């Protein structure tokens, strides 16, 4: 009597849920990813073991590069228009609506306020090509501290609180320049600020 072989069906794997999940993940990352703004100057920050994180918003960033240049940046777009009006009025410099819009999207800059209208009128590629001299921060022409003080005032008006201040100094930055920036802040009673560093791994005992 012949042996009856059981009917075998080839296994199949339904890939639909996996494909749906992949598309959901791609969509999630596309909607939530926030690209870092392009900085006006490249600053190679020193490393430290501090794990204190910089706030994600309401931050004024003061950058000091290895050539002693000081740059100013503010992450909030809304108070920037008020800030530009305040500083412009103080120095008798006016800006067009287009220049103000460009300024609100600018991550940081390092030119005197008198040169700012022309700087803002350039397109992105032209601005990248400009060698920015840094914001004046000396006793005779201290525009730097005016930007910080007015930015704090604009932030209070918009959000009801001052912005955080963070100093981003290059690892090869001139120490007296960084000290001068800190003293200028302290002279205006801005005594709470963060120093931006790269996080390095903590030393392990026994190694």
Tab-separated table of C-alpha atoms in Angstrom:
chain	number	residue	atom	x	y	z
A	1	UNK	CA	0.000	0.000	0.000
A	2	UNK	CA	1.549	3.317	-0.998
A	3	UNK	CA	2.486	5.765	1.770
A	4	UNK	CA	0.436	8.944	1.795
A	5	UNK	CA	2.602	12.038	1.900
A	6	UNK	CA	1.228	14.989	3.888
A	7	UNK	CA	0.530	18.079	1.859
A	8	UNK	CA	3.103	20.726	2.588
A	9	UNK	CA	2.637	24.384	1.969
A	10	UNK	CA	5.552	26.736	1.508
A	11	UNK	CA	5.886	29.232	4.398
A	12	UNK	CA	5.245	32.857	3.618
A	13	UNK	CA	6.185	35.964	5.535
A	14	UNK	CA	3.943	39.016	5.418
A	15	UNK	CA	6.276	42.020	5.117
A	16	UNK	CA	3.504	44.622	5.143
A	17	UNK	CA	3.668	45.479	8.886
A	18	UNK	CA	7.461	45.805	8.698
A	19	UNK	CA	7.269	48.133	5.693
A	20	UNK	CA	4.584	50.205	7.431
A	21	UNK	CA	6.779	50.463	10.522
A	22	UNK	CA	9.777	51.545	8.430
A	23	UNK	CA	7.768	54.294	6.757
A	24	UNK	CA	6.411	55.443	10.122
A	25	UNK	CA	9.948	55.695	11.513
A	26	UNK	CA	11.186	57.600	8.455
A	27	UNK	CA	8.248	60.004	8.719
A	28	UNK	CA	8.854	60.476	12.445
A	29	UNK	CA	12.513	61.361	11.980
A	30	UNK	CA	11.748	63.662	9.039
A	31	UNK	CA	9.232	65.615	11.105
A	32	UNK	CA	11.195	65.767	14.352
A	33	UNK	CA	14.772	66.187	13.160
A	34	UNK	CA	16.118	69.670	13.795
A	35	UNK	CA	19.259	70.531	11.894
A	36	UNK	CA	21.891	72.569	13.667
A	37	UNK	CA	21.993	76.143	12.357
A	38	UNK	CA	24.986	77.140	10.309
A	39	UNK	CA	27.422	79.061	12.480
A	40	UNK	CA	29.169	82.228	11.350
A	41	UNK	CA	32.459	81.003	12.765
A	42	UNK	CA	33.949	77.588	13.436
A	43	UNK	CA	34.819	77.223	17.116
A	44	UNK	CA	36.660	74.154	18.343
A	45	UNK	CA	35.485	73.991	21.938
A	46	UNK	CA	37.641	72.347	24.633
A	47	UNK	CA	36.432	69.161	26.286
A	48	UNK	CA	35.302	68.622	29.863
A	49	UNK	CA	33.521	65.994	31.942
A	50	UNK	CA	30.603	68.289	32.802
A	51	UNK	CA	27.250	66.683	31.957
A	52	UNK	CA	25.180	69.839	32.431
A	53	UNK	CA	23.154	70.299	29.286
A	54	UNK	CA	22.577	73.633	27.618
A	55	UNK	CA	18.875	74.621	27.510
A	56	UNK	CA	17.256	73.807	24.182
A	57	UNK	CA	15.726	77.280	23.747
A	58	UNK	CA	16.039	80.897	24.865
A	59	UNK	CA	19.826	80.882	24.564
A	60	UNK	CA	22.193	83.713	23.684
A	61	UNK	CA	25.472	82.270	22.408
A	62	UNK	CA	28.640	84.341	22.558
A	63	UNK	CA	31.416	82.801	20.492
A	64	UNK	CA	35.087	83.708	20.808
A	65	UNK	CA	37.360	82.293	18.140
A	66	UNK	CA	41.126	81.814	18.082
A	67	UNK	CA	41.568	85.191	16.338
A	68	UNK	CA	40.043	87.091	19.320
A	69	UNK	CA	36.845	87.794	17.377
A	70	UNK	CA	33.540	87.939	19.239
A	71	UNK	CA	30.308	86.726	17.652
A	72	UNK	CA	26.737	87.057	18.868
A	73	UNK	CA	23.917	84.580	18.329
A	74	UNK	CA	20.365	84.150	19.587
A	75	UNK	CA	18.211	81.128	18.900
A	76	UNK	CA	14.771	82.745	19.309
A	77	UNK	CA	13.520	84.356	16.108
A	78	UNK	CA	10.633	86.354	17.623
A	79	UNK	CA	12.565	88.732	19.918
A	80	UNK	CA	15.240	89.237	17.283
A	81	UNK	CA	13.210	91.835	15.403
A	82	UNK	CA	12.756	93.826	18.599
A	83	UNK	CA	16.444	93.359	19.382
A	84	UNK	CA	17.470	94.663	15.960
A	85	UNK	CA	15.236	97.715	16.363
A	86	UNK	CA	16.626	98.454	19.831
A	87	UNK	CA	20.294	98.225	18.867
A	88	UNK	CA	19.725	99.972	15.541
A	89	UNK	CA	18.048	102.910	17.289
A	90	UNK	CA	20.907	103.167	19.760
A	91	UNK	CA	23.470	103.513	16.977
A	92	UNK	CA	21.297	105.375	14.481
A	93	UNK	CA	21.171	102.484	12.027
A	94	UNK	CA	17.952	101.520	10.260
A	95	UNK	CA	17.056	98.268	8.549
A	96	UNK	CA	14.631	97.354	5.797
A	97	UNK	CA	11.946	94.732	6.298
A	98	UNK	CA	13.932	92.292	4.159
A	99	UNK	CA	17.087	92.869	6.213
A	100	UNK	CA	15.140	92.377	9.446
A	101	UNK	CA	13.714	89.106	8.144
A	102	UNK	CA	17.197	87.891	7.228
A	103	UNK	CA	18.437	88.869	10.685
A	104	UNK	CA	15.668	86.850	12.368
A	105	UNK	CA	16.902	83.746	10.527
A	106	UNK	CA	20.584	84.403	11.183
A	107	UNK	CA	22.139	82.059	13.734
A	108	UNK	CA	25.051	84.352	14.605
A	109	UNK	CA	27.112	87.209	13.235
A	110	UNK	CA	30.313	89.117	13.936
A	111	UNK	CA	30.206	92.534	12.278
A	112	UNK	CA	29.771	96.063	13.712
A	113	UNK	CA	26.177	97.277	13.640
A	114	UNK	CA	27.113	99.935	11.067
A	115	UNK	CA	28.066	97.166	8.616
A	116	UNK	CA	25.063	95.015	9.430
A	117	UNK	CA	22.586	96.427	6.828
A	118	UNK	CA	25.012	95.657	3.989
A	119	UNK	CA	25.839	92.269	5.506
A	120	UNK	CA	22.142	91.362	5.720
A	121	UNK	CA	21.533	92.473	2.139
A	122	UNK	CA	23.931	89.841	0.799
A	123	UNK	CA	22.792	86.329	-0.080
A	124	UNK	CA	23.949	83.307	1.893
A	125	UNK	CA	26.953	82.515	-0.286
A	126	UNK	CA	28.172	86.110	-0.212
A	127	UNK	CA	27.814	86.252	3.586
A	128	UNK	CA	29.849	83.049	3.907
A	129	UNK	CA	32.637	84.601	1.848
A	130	UNK	CA	32.849	87.711	4.039
A	131	UNK	CA	35.608	87.737	6.637
A	132	UNK	CA	33.672	89.028	9.645
A	133	UNK	CA	35.854	91.211	11.913
A	134	UNK	CA	33.939	90.414	15.080
A	135	UNK	CA	31.651	92.616	17.173
A	136	UNK	CA	33.477	95.555	18.827
A	137	UNK	CA	33.934	94.902	22.532
A	138	UNK	CA	36.294	97.540	23.837
A	139	UNK	CA	35.890	100.501	26.163
A	140	UNK	CA	35.470	103.031	23.339
A	141	UNK	CA	33.086	100.989	21.212
A	142	UNK	CA	31.369	98.261	23.174
A	143	UNK	CA	28.625	97.075	20.874
A	144	UNK	CA	28.905	93.530	22.165
A	145	UNK	CA	27.415	94.238	25.586
A	146	UNK	CA	24.648	96.331	24.004
A	147	UNK	CA	23.589	93.313	21.933
A	148	UNK	CA	23.510	91.129	25.053
A	149	UNK	CA	21.656	93.632	27.260
A	150	UNK	CA	19.083	94.449	24.590
A	151	UNK	CA	18.643	90.765	23.786
A	152	UNK	CA	17.867	90.125	27.449
A	153	UNK	CA	15.340	92.964	27.397
A	154	UNK	CA	13.733	91.671	24.185
A	155	UNK	CA	13.539	88.168	25.644
A	156	UNK	CA	11.868	89.468	28.830
A	157	UNK	CA	9.329	91.343	26.716
A	158	UNK	CA	8.558	88.303	24.545
A	159	UNK	CA	8.788	85.444	27.053
A	160	UNK	CA	8.691	87.125	30.448
A	161	UNK	CA	12.213	86.001	31.332
A	162	UNK	CA	15.763	86.708	30.209
A	163	UNK	CA	17.532	84.337	27.857
A	164	UNK	CA	20.284	82.035	29.036
A	165	UNK	CA	23.781	83.213	28.196
A	166	UNK	CA	26.346	80.718	26.948
A	167	UNK	CA	29.979	81.400	26.086
A	168	UNK	CA	31.498	79.248	23.382
A	169	UNK	CA	35.225	79.732	23.418
A	170	UNK	CA	37.637	78.082	21.030
A	171	UNK	CA	40.183	75.777	22.652
A	172	UNK	CA	42.892	78.048	21.212
A	173	UNK	CA	41.067	81.275	22.016
A	174	UNK	CA	42.917	84.139	23.593
A	175	UNK	CA	42.302	83.811	27.359
A	176	UNK	CA	42.295	87.590	28.038
A	177	UNK	CA	39.575	87.996	25.389
A	178	UNK	CA	37.391	85.385	27.097
A	179	UNK	CA	38.067	87.021	30.474
A	180	UNK	CA	37.102	90.389	29.019
A	181	UNK	CA	33.808	88.979	27.746
A	182	UNK	CA	33.046	87.527	31.180
A	183	UNK	CA	33.915	90.811	32.920
A	184	UNK	CA	31.700	92.787	30.546
A	185	UNK	CA	28.815	90.467	31.401
A	186	UNK	CA	29.476	90.764	35.118
A	187	UNK	CA	29.650	94.548	34.889
A	188	UNK	CA	26.021	94.376	33.723
A	189	UNK	CA	25.110	91.992	36.571
A	190	UNK	CA	24.878	89.039	34.208
A	191	UNK	CA	26.540	86.563	36.521
A	192	UNK	CA	24.874	83.347	35.409
A	193	UNK	CA	26.171	81.917	32.159
A	194	UNK	CA	27.230	78.571	30.760
A	195	UNK	CA	30.540	77.646	29.192
A	196	UNK	CA	30.031	75.373	26.197
A	197	UNK	CA	32.412	72.415	26.035
A	198	UNK	CA	32.557	69.028	24.384
A	199	UNK	CA	31.727	66.123	26.669
A	200	UNK	CA	34.640	63.776	27.219
A	201	UNK	CA	34.419	60.375	28.885
A	202	UNK	CA	35.193	60.311	32.576
A	203	UNK	CA	38.411	58.579	33.641
A	204	UNK	CA	37.860	55.049	34.919
A	205	UNK	CA	39.617	54.013	38.132
A	206	UNK	CA	42.281	51.347	37.668
A	207	UNK	CA	43.005	52.202	34.053
